[in-house]
């Protein structure tokens, strides 16, 4: 088959990889370079963790995603998965239930009590009434490296074309036809659209109006030299157990410490700039001032705002048929990076008219969207 993949973020690139592995001819087209620094996928890192409290299917899917990421490292002959584990701070009963959920799904995890947390992570001021789940098959995906590895691998494949700096303006799903802004038309036997937060601009109005745009602020920090060793042994923390939903990514593999919170994620009307307003930076600084002993302005290296879309009905991601052999990942949600290999396989299966692999992410709507990743 000749397949056109619109977008050059993690979902589109991994879908192109799946089509290529299946022996199809693939054209990937992006409005910017591939990878593109304004894409939601383009960042130092993303958390991969399996625990989705009270959600066995998502937990099991995340464990499968973990294994697929390891296979992808081998395929691309690149390392981009720092397996530093993930720490989710929860009330004691929820932590215990979380460990049971994870181990029942085949993962490796244990509970850390409040005293153990204080002992192991003195650089985190956690609520002394909370325990945590420490999971092993989890950590940090070096997102920019993932994109570079996918794009690099695809460039070497004889049946793949990457078309850069060429916005797509229309998709005719029934005909498998993709129209570019410069008038060129790409005809194919199948189409996947995965344009991240830009989807509302490209998809039909009936779909676009069901999508909600979110904007989230991030602080990038350096840690004091005296605490560097402690931070090097810190897992990704998708939930610090605070009311405002704070979470962080430790400074692994030469990256910065990244701080954010559900409280600085809000709805917005349009995708504009990526500059974090000063009041949001202050908000995050105040929030983390209570959580990281010694935290102050000298830690802050920079900030950035990122966007994602969610499906209004569920608050989660959304896959839609565009008619004929065309499918779109219409809403990427706030937690799709880790699931991207499974999402890619499912999108490829849909276009190829296959029954989605039951070990993949067959029920895309089951992918949860939380405030945390
Ligand atoms: C602040 C923040 C933190 C997050 N943290 C995590 C995390 O820790 N773990 C996790 O699993 N997930 C996380 N996510 C979610 C995850 O990053 C996204 O779900 C994922 O990166 C989306 O990838 P994508 O390929 O769908 O979109 P994108 O990466 O945005 O890619 C879309 C691509 O489409 C291209 N495009 C757009 N319009 C057109 C057009 N008309 N023509 C051609 N090309 C076009 C763009 O240029 C871009 O390259 C986070 C999201 C945010 C915002």
Short mmCIF file of N, CA, C and O in Angstrom, two decimals, residues 210-329:
data_model
loop_
_atom_site.label_atom_id
_atom_site.label_comp_id
_atom_site.label_asym_id
_atom_site.label_seq_id
_atom_site.Cartn_x
_atom_site.Cartn_y
_atom_site.Cartn_z
N UNK A 210 -15.56 19.19 18.89
CA UNK A 210 -15.60 18.35 20.09
C UNK A 210 -14.25 18.28 20.80
O UNK A 210 -14.07 17.53 21.74
N UNK A 211 -13.29 19.06 20.33
CA UNK A 211 -11.94 19.01 20.88
C UNK A 211 -11.64 20.25 21.72
O UNK A 211 -11.98 21.36 21.33
N UNK A 212 -10.99 20.03 22.84
CA UNK A 212 -10.68 21.13 23.77
C UNK A 212 -9.16 21.31 23.82
O UNK A 212 -8.42 20.35 24.03
N UNK A 213 -8.73 22.56 23.63
CA UNK A 213 -7.29 22.85 23.64
C UNK A 213 -6.83 23.21 25.05
O UNK A 213 -7.48 24.00 25.74
N UNK A 214 -5.70 22.62 25.47
CA UNK A 214 -5.13 22.88 26.79
C UNK A 214 -3.73 23.47 26.61
O UNK A 214 -3.00 23.09 25.68
N UNK A 215 -3.37 24.33 27.56
CA UNK A 215 -2.02 24.92 27.55
C UNK A 215 -1.41 24.70 28.93
O UNK A 215 -2.05 24.98 29.94
N UNK A 216 -0.20 24.16 28.96
CA UNK A 216 0.43 23.82 30.23
C UNK A 216 1.82 24.44 30.32
O UNK A 216 2.59 24.43 29.37
N UNK A 217 2.14 24.96 31.51
CA UNK A 217 3.43 25.64 31.73
C UNK A 217 4.43 24.71 32.41
O UNK A 217 4.05 23.91 33.28
N UNK A 218 5.68 24.86 32.03
CA UNK A 218 6.76 24.02 32.56
C UNK A 218 7.92 24.91 32.99
O UNK A 218 8.23 25.89 32.31
N UNK A 219 8.56 24.54 34.10
CA UNK A 219 9.80 25.21 34.52
C UNK A 219 10.95 24.23 34.37
O UNK A 219 10.83 23.07 34.78
N UNK A 220 12.06 24.69 33.79
CA UNK A 220 13.27 23.87 33.66
C UNK A 220 14.29 24.40 34.66
O UNK A 220 14.56 25.61 34.68
N UNK A 221 14.86 23.50 35.46
CA UNK A 221 15.71 23.95 36.57
C UNK A 221 17.02 23.18 36.62
O UNK A 221 17.12 22.05 36.15
N UNK A 222 18.02 23.84 37.25
CA UNK A 222 19.24 23.12 37.63
C UNK A 222 19.13 22.79 39.10
O UNK A 222 18.45 23.50 39.84
N UNK A 223 19.78 21.70 39.51
CA UNK A 223 19.74 21.38 40.94
C UNK A 223 21.08 21.77 41.55
O UNK A 223 22.10 21.75 40.87
N UNK A 224 21.09 22.12 42.85
CA UNK A 224 22.36 22.50 43.47
C UNK A 224 23.36 21.34 43.42
O UNK A 224 22.95 20.18 43.54
N UNK A 225 24.62 21.67 43.24
CA UNK A 225 25.65 20.63 43.11
C UNK A 225 25.62 19.68 44.30
O UNK A 225 25.78 18.46 44.14
N UNK A 226 25.35 20.22 45.49
CA UNK A 226 25.37 19.37 46.69
C UNK A 226 24.27 18.31 46.65
O UNK A 226 24.39 17.26 47.30
N UNK A 227 23.22 18.56 45.89
CA UNK A 227 22.11 17.60 45.84
C UNK A 227 22.13 16.76 44.56
O UNK A 227 21.22 15.95 44.32
N UNK A 228 23.16 16.94 43.75
CA UNK A 228 23.17 16.28 42.44
C UNK A 228 23.09 14.75 42.58
O UNK A 228 22.38 14.09 41.81
N UNK A 229 23.80 14.21 43.55
CA UNK A 229 23.80 12.75 43.70
C UNK A 229 22.40 12.24 44.08
O UNK A 229 21.94 11.23 43.55
N UNK A 230 21.76 12.97 44.98
CA UNK A 230 20.41 12.57 45.40
C UNK A 230 19.45 12.63 44.22
O UNK A 230 18.63 11.72 44.01
N UNK A 231 19.58 13.69 43.42
CA UNK A 231 18.68 13.82 42.27
C UNK A 231 18.95 12.74 41.22
O UNK A 231 18.05 12.28 40.54
N UNK A 232 20.22 12.33 41.12
CA UNK A 232 20.56 11.30 40.12
C UNK A 232 19.89 9.97 40.47
O UNK A 232 19.69 9.13 39.59
N UNK A 233 19.52 9.80 41.75
CA UNK A 233 18.87 8.54 42.16
C UNK A 233 17.37 8.73 42.34
O UNK A 233 16.71 7.94 43.00
N UNK A 234 16.84 9.80 41.75
CA UNK A 234 15.41 10.09 41.90
C UNK A 234 14.62 9.58 40.69
O UNK A 234 15.00 9.85 39.56
N UNK A 235 13.55 8.84 40.93
CA UNK A 235 12.72 8.41 39.80
C UNK A 235 11.89 9.58 39.24
O UNK A 235 11.84 10.65 39.86
N UNK A 236 11.26 9.33 38.12
CA UNK A 236 10.25 10.29 37.64
C UNK A 236 9.12 10.30 38.66
O UNK A 236 8.79 9.26 39.23
N UNK A 237 8.53 11.47 38.89
CA UNK A 237 7.47 11.55 39.91
C UNK A 237 6.19 12.09 39.25
O UNK A 237 5.97 13.30 39.18
N UNK A 238 5.34 11.20 38.74
CA UNK A 238 4.11 11.66 38.09
C UNK A 238 3.08 12.26 39.04
O UNK A 238 2.15 12.92 38.59
N UNK A 239 3.25 12.02 40.35
CA UNK A 239 2.36 12.67 41.32
C UNK A 239 3.12 12.83 42.63
O UNK A 239 3.57 11.85 43.21
N UNK A 240 3.23 14.10 43.07
CA UNK A 240 3.90 14.36 44.34
C UNK A 240 2.91 14.33 45.50
O UNK A 240 3.27 14.64 46.64
N UNK A 241 1.66 14.00 45.20
CA UNK A 241 0.67 13.85 46.26
C UNK A 241 0.12 15.18 46.76
O UNK A 241 -0.40 15.23 47.88
N UNK A 242 0.20 16.22 45.95
CA UNK A 242 -0.31 17.52 46.40
C UNK A 242 -1.71 17.77 45.84
O UNK A 242 -2.10 17.19 44.82
N UNK A 243 -2.41 18.66 46.48
CA UNK A 243 -3.76 19.01 46.06
C UNK A 243 -3.76 19.64 44.66
O UNK A 243 -4.66 19.44 43.86
N UNK A 244 -2.70 20.39 44.35
CA UNK A 244 -2.64 21.07 43.06
C UNK A 244 -2.12 20.18 41.92
O UNK A 244 -2.07 20.58 40.77
N UNK A 245 -1.71 18.96 42.28
CA UNK A 245 -1.30 18.02 41.23
C UNK A 245 0.10 18.25 40.70
O UNK A 245 0.34 18.14 39.49
N UNK A 246 1.05 18.56 41.60
CA UNK A 246 2.44 18.80 41.16
C UNK A 246 3.09 17.50 40.69
O UNK A 246 2.81 16.43 41.24
N UNK A 247 3.94 17.59 39.68
CA UNK A 247 4.74 16.44 39.25
C UNK A 247 6.06 16.94 38.69
O UNK A 247 6.20 18.12 38.35
N UNK A 248 7.04 16.02 38.61
CA UNK A 248 8.36 16.46 38.14
C UNK A 248 9.09 15.34 37.42
O UNK A 248 8.80 14.16 37.59
N UNK A 249 10.05 15.77 36.61
CA UNK A 249 10.95 14.83 35.93
C UNK A 249 12.37 15.17 36.37
O UNK A 249 12.80 16.32 36.25
N UNK A 250 13.10 14.18 36.92
CA UNK A 250 14.43 14.47 37.46
C UNK A 250 15.44 14.75 36.34
O UNK A 250 15.19 14.44 35.17
N UNK A 251 16.56 15.34 36.70
CA UNK A 251 17.57 15.70 35.69
C UNK A 251 18.39 14.49 35.25
O UNK A 251 19.49 14.28 35.72
N UNK A 252 17.82 13.67 34.36
CA UNK A 252 18.52 12.47 33.89
C UNK A 252 19.27 12.77 32.60
O UNK A 252 18.85 13.65 31.83
N UNK A 253 20.34 12.06 32.37
CA UNK A 253 21.09 12.11 31.10
C UNK A 253 21.38 13.55 30.65
O UNK A 253 21.25 13.88 29.47
N UNK A 254 21.76 14.38 31.60
CA UNK A 254 22.16 15.74 31.24
C UNK A 254 21.02 16.71 30.99
O UNK A 254 21.24 17.84 30.55
N UNK A 255 19.79 16.28 31.25
CA UNK A 255 18.65 17.18 31.06
C UNK A 255 18.44 18.02 32.33
O UNK A 255 19.05 17.76 33.36
N UNK A 256 17.54 18.99 32.21
CA UNK A 256 17.20 19.81 33.38
C UNK A 256 16.12 19.11 34.21
O UNK A 256 15.41 18.24 33.71
N UNK A 257 16.02 19.50 35.48
CA UNK A 257 14.89 19.09 36.30
C UNK A 257 13.66 19.83 35.76
O UNK A 257 13.72 21.05 35.54
N UNK A 258 12.56 19.11 35.53
CA UNK A 258 11.37 19.76 34.97
C UNK A 258 10.23 19.73 35.98
O UNK A 258 9.94 18.68 36.54
N UNK A 259 9.63 20.88 36.20
CA UNK A 259 8.57 21.02 37.21
C UNK A 259 7.29 21.52 36.56
O UNK A 259 7.32 22.46 35.76
N UNK A 260 6.19 20.91 36.94
CA UNK A 260 4.90 21.41 36.48
C UNK A 260 3.81 20.89 37.41
O UNK A 260 4.09 20.21 38.40
N UNK A 261 2.57 21.23 37.07
CA UNK A 261 1.48 20.89 37.97
C UNK A 261 0.16 20.99 37.19
O UNK A 261 0.05 21.77 36.23
N UNK A 262 -0.81 20.19 37.63
CA UNK A 262 -2.12 20.26 36.98
C UNK A 262 -2.71 21.66 37.12
O UNK A 262 -3.51 22.10 36.28
N UNK A 263 -2.31 22.36 38.15
CA UNK A 263 -2.87 23.69 38.40
C UNK A 263 -2.44 24.72 37.36
O UNK A 263 -3.07 25.77 37.23
N UNK A 264 -1.37 24.43 36.61
CA UNK A 264 -0.94 25.38 35.57
C UNK A 264 -1.24 24.82 34.18
O UNK A 264 -0.58 25.16 33.21
N UNK A 265 -2.25 23.95 34.13
CA UNK A 265 -2.76 23.45 32.86
C UNK A 265 -4.17 24.00 32.72
O UNK A 265 -5.01 23.77 33.59
N UNK A 266 -4.43 24.75 31.67
CA UNK A 266 -5.75 25.36 31.57
C UNK A 266 -6.24 25.35 30.12
O UNK A 266 -5.44 25.21 29.19
N UNK A 267 -7.53 25.51 29.98
CA UNK A 267 -8.13 25.55 28.63
C UNK A 267 -7.74 26.85 27.94
O UNK A 267 -7.63 27.89 28.59
N UNK A 268 -7.59 26.79 26.63
CA UNK A 268 -7.31 28.01 25.90
C UNK A 268 -7.98 27.93 24.53
O UNK A 268 -8.32 26.85 24.07
N UNK A 269 -8.15 29.10 23.89
CA UNK A 269 -8.90 29.11 22.63
C UNK A 269 -8.04 28.77 21.43
O UNK A 269 -8.48 28.11 20.50
N UNK A 270 -6.80 29.28 21.45
CA UNK A 270 -6.00 29.11 20.24
C UNK A 270 -4.56 28.78 20.56
O UNK A 270 -4.04 29.14 21.62
N UNK A 271 -3.95 28.10 19.61
CA UNK A 271 -2.55 27.73 19.74
C UNK A 271 -1.74 28.95 19.27
O UNK A 271 -1.76 29.28 18.08
N UNK A 272 -1.07 29.59 20.21
CA UNK A 272 -0.30 30.79 19.82
C UNK A 272 1.18 30.58 20.16
O UNK A 272 1.81 29.72 19.60
N UNK A 273 1.69 31.35 21.14
CA UNK A 273 3.12 31.27 21.45
C UNK A 273 3.39 30.20 22.51
O UNK A 273 2.47 29.57 23.04
N UNK A 274 4.67 30.03 22.81
CA UNK A 274 5.08 29.04 23.82
C UNK A 274 5.73 29.71 25.03
O UNK A 274 6.44 29.07 25.80
N UNK A 275 5.48 31.01 25.17
CA UNK A 275 6.13 31.77 26.25
C UNK A 275 5.29 31.66 27.52
O UNK A 275 4.08 31.92 27.50
N UNK A 276 5.94 31.28 28.62
CA UNK A 276 5.21 31.14 29.88
C UNK A 276 5.05 32.51 30.53
O UNK A 276 6.05 33.17 30.81
N UNK A 277 3.81 32.96 30.77
CA UNK A 277 3.62 34.26 31.41
C UNK A 277 4.31 34.28 32.78
O UNK A 277 4.38 33.24 33.45
N UNK A 278 4.77 35.46 33.18
CA UNK A 278 5.51 35.55 34.45
C UNK A 278 4.68 35.09 35.64
O UNK A 278 5.19 34.46 36.57
N UNK A 279 3.36 35.39 35.62
CA UNK A 279 2.56 34.98 36.78
C UNK A 279 2.47 33.47 36.90
O UNK A 279 2.39 32.92 37.99
N UNK A 280 2.53 32.76 35.76
CA UNK A 280 2.52 31.28 35.82
C UNK A 280 3.87 30.77 36.35
O UNK A 280 3.92 29.81 37.11
N UNK A 281 4.93 31.44 35.94
CA UNK A 281 6.26 31.03 36.45
C UNK A 281 6.29 31.20 37.97
O UNK A 281 6.78 30.34 38.70
N UNK A 282 5.72 32.34 38.42
CA UNK A 282 5.71 32.60 39.88
C UNK A 282 4.86 31.56 40.60
O UNK A 282 5.22 31.06 41.66
N UNK A 283 3.71 31.24 39.98
CA UNK A 283 2.80 30.25 40.57
C UNK A 283 3.53 28.91 40.79
O UNK A 283 3.44 28.31 41.86
N UNK A 284 4.26 28.48 39.76
CA UNK A 284 5.00 27.22 39.88
C UNK A 284 6.12 27.34 40.92
O UNK A 284 6.36 26.42 41.69
N UNK A 285 6.78 28.51 40.93
CA UNK A 285 7.89 28.70 41.89
C UNK A 285 7.36 28.62 43.32
O UNK A 285 7.97 27.99 44.19
N UNK A 286 6.20 29.21 43.55
CA UNK A 286 5.62 29.17 44.91
C UNK A 286 5.25 27.72 45.26
O UNK A 286 5.56 27.22 46.34
N UNK A 287 4.62 27.04 44.30
CA UNK A 287 4.19 25.66 44.55
C UNK A 287 5.39 24.76 44.89
O UNK A 287 5.34 23.97 45.84
N UNK A 288 6.46 24.88 44.10
CA UNK A 288 7.61 24.00 44.33
C UNK A 288 8.50 24.51 45.46
O UNK A 288 9.31 23.74 45.99
N UNK A 289 8.34 25.78 45.85
CA UNK A 289 9.07 26.27 47.02
C UNK A 289 8.71 25.46 48.25
O UNK A 289 9.54 25.23 49.13
N UNK A 290 7.46 24.97 48.30
CA UNK A 290 7.02 24.17 49.45
C UNK A 290 7.45 22.71 49.33
O UNK A 290 7.38 21.96 50.30
N UNK A 291 7.82 22.30 48.13
CA UNK A 291 8.07 20.87 47.90
C UNK A 291 9.54 20.51 47.80
O UNK A 291 9.92 19.36 48.01
N UNK A 292 10.37 21.48 47.41
CA UNK A 292 11.78 21.20 47.20
C UNK A 292 12.59 22.09 48.14
O UNK A 292 12.73 23.30 47.89
N UNK A 293 13.12 21.53 49.23
CA UNK A 293 13.86 22.35 50.18
C UNK A 293 14.99 23.12 49.48
O UNK A 293 15.74 22.54 48.69
N UNK A 294 15.06 24.43 49.74
CA UNK A 294 16.13 25.25 49.17
C UNK A 294 15.81 25.80 47.79
O UNK A 294 16.58 26.58 47.22
N UNK A 295 14.65 25.42 47.24
CA UNK A 295 14.30 25.88 45.89
C UNK A 295 14.20 27.40 45.84
O UNK A 295 13.64 28.02 46.74
N UNK A 296 14.77 28.00 44.81
CA UNK A 296 14.69 29.45 44.66
C UNK A 296 14.94 29.85 43.23
O UNK A 296 15.20 29.00 42.37
N UNK A 297 14.88 31.17 42.94
CA UNK A 297 15.02 31.64 41.56
C UNK A 297 16.32 31.17 40.89
O UNK A 297 16.36 30.97 39.67
N UNK A 298 17.38 30.97 41.71
CA UNK A 298 18.66 30.57 41.11
C UNK A 298 18.58 29.19 40.45
O UNK A 298 19.40 28.85 39.60
N UNK A 299 17.58 28.41 40.82
CA UNK A 299 17.43 27.08 40.22
C UNK A 299 16.90 27.18 38.78
O UNK A 299 17.14 26.30 37.98
N UNK A 300 16.13 28.23 38.49
CA UNK A 300 15.33 28.24 37.25
C UNK A 300 16.19 28.61 36.03
O UNK A 300 16.81 29.68 35.98
N UNK A 301 16.20 27.70 35.07
CA UNK A 301 16.96 27.93 33.82
C UNK A 301 16.06 28.49 32.73
O UNK A 301 16.53 29.21 31.85
N UNK A 302 14.80 28.12 32.74
CA UNK A 302 13.91 28.57 31.67
C UNK A 302 12.51 28.02 31.87
O UNK A 302 12.23 27.33 32.86
N UNK A 303 11.64 28.34 30.92
CA UNK A 303 10.26 27.88 31.01
C UNK A 303 9.70 27.72 29.60
O UNK A 303 10.28 28.23 28.63
N UNK A 304 8.59 27.01 29.51
CA UNK A 304 7.96 26.82 28.20
C UNK A 304 6.49 26.46 28.41
O UNK A 304 6.16 25.80 29.39
N UNK A 305 5.63 26.89 27.50
CA UNK A 305 4.24 26.43 27.50
C UNK A 305 4.04 25.45 26.35
O UNK A 305 4.59 25.65 25.25
N UNK A 306 3.30 24.38 26.60
CA UNK A 306 3.01 23.36 25.56
C UNK A 306 1.50 23.17 25.46
O UNK A 306 0.78 23.46 26.41
N UNK A 307 1.07 22.62 24.35
CA UNK A 307 -0.37 22.46 24.09
C UNK A 307 -0.72 21.00 23.84
O UNK A 307 0.08 20.24 23.32
N UNK A 308 -1.96 20.64 24.18
CA UNK A 308 -2.51 19.37 23.73
C UNK A 308 -4.03 19.50 23.61
O UNK A 308 -4.63 20.41 24.20
N UNK A 309 -4.62 18.58 22.85
CA UNK A 309 -6.08 18.57 22.68
C UNK A 309 -6.66 17.37 23.41
O UNK A 309 -6.05 16.31 23.47
N UNK A 310 -7.86 17.55 23.95
CA UNK A 310 -8.58 16.40 24.50
C UNK A 310 -9.99 16.38 23.90
O UNK A 310 -10.49 17.39 23.39
N UNK A 311 -10.61 15.20 23.98
CA UNK A 311 -11.98 15.04 23.51
C UNK A 311 -12.90 15.51 24.63
O UNK A 311 -12.81 15.01 25.76
N UNK A 312 -13.78 16.47 24.33
CA UNK A 312 -14.58 17.11 25.37
C UNK A 312 -15.39 16.11 26.18
O UNK A 312 -15.54 16.24 27.39
N UNK A 313 -15.89 15.11 25.50
CA UNK A 313 -16.81 14.15 26.14
C UNK A 313 -16.13 13.35 27.27
O UNK A 313 -16.73 13.11 28.31
N UNK A 314 -14.90 12.93 27.03
CA UNK A 314 -14.22 12.05 27.99
C UNK A 314 -13.05 12.73 28.68
O UNK A 314 -12.54 12.21 29.67
N UNK A 315 -12.60 13.85 28.14
CA UNK A 315 -11.39 14.48 28.66
C UNK A 315 -10.14 13.72 28.23
O UNK A 315 -9.04 14.01 28.67
N UNK A 316 -10.32 12.72 27.36
CA UNK A 316 -9.20 11.87 26.94
C UNK A 316 -8.85 12.03 25.48
O UNK A 316 -9.37 12.92 24.80
N UNK A 317 -8.00 11.15 25.00
CA UNK A 317 -7.64 11.19 23.58
C UNK A 317 -8.77 10.65 22.71
O UNK A 317 -9.73 10.08 23.22
N UNK A 318 -8.61 10.81 21.41
CA UNK A 318 -9.70 10.41 20.50
C UNK A 318 -9.13 9.97 19.16
O UNK A 318 -8.29 10.65 18.58
N UNK A 319 -9.62 8.82 18.69
CA UNK A 319 -9.29 8.41 17.33
C UNK A 319 -10.58 8.46 16.53
O UNK A 319 -11.64 8.09 17.02
N UNK A 320 -10.49 8.98 15.30
CA UNK A 320 -11.71 9.06 14.48
C UNK A 320 -11.43 8.54 13.08
O UNK A 320 -10.31 8.64 12.58
N UNK A 321 -12.48 8.01 12.47
CA UNK A 321 -12.40 7.62 11.07
C UNK A 321 -12.69 8.86 10.23
O UNK A 321 -13.59 9.64 10.54
N UNK A 322 -11.91 9.04 9.16
CA UNK A 322 -12.17 10.17 8.26
C UNK A 322 -12.84 9.68 6.98
O UNK A 322 -12.84 10.36 5.96
N UNK A 323 -13.36 8.47 7.05
CA UNK A 323 -13.99 7.88 5.87
C UNK A 323 -12.95 7.10 5.09
O UNK A 323 -11.75 7.42 5.14
N UNK A 324 -13.39 6.07 4.39
CA UNK A 324 -12.46 5.25 3.60
C UNK A 324 -11.30 4.77 4.46
O UNK A 324 -11.48 4.47 5.64
N UNK A 325 -10.12 4.71 3.87
CA UNK A 325 -8.97 4.16 4.61
C UNK A 325 -8.21 5.24 5.37
O UNK A 325 -6.98 5.17 5.46
N UNK A 326 -8.91 6.23 5.89
CA UNK A 326 -8.23 7.34 6.58
C UNK A 326 -8.68 7.43 8.04
O UNK A 326 -9.87 7.36 8.34
N UNK A 327 -7.71 7.57 8.92
CA UNK A 327 -8.00 7.67 10.35
C UNK A 327 -7.15 8.77 10.96
O UNK A 327 -6.03 9.02 10.51
N UNK A 328 -7.69 9.40 12.00
CA UNK A 328 -6.95 10.49 12.65
C UNK A 328 -6.83 10.24 14.14
O UNK A 328 -7.78 9.76 14.78
N UNK A 329 -5.68 10.57 14.69
CA UNK A 329 -5.54 10.65 16.13
C UNK A 329 -5.91 12.09 16.46
O UNK A 329 -5.06 12.97 16.49
#
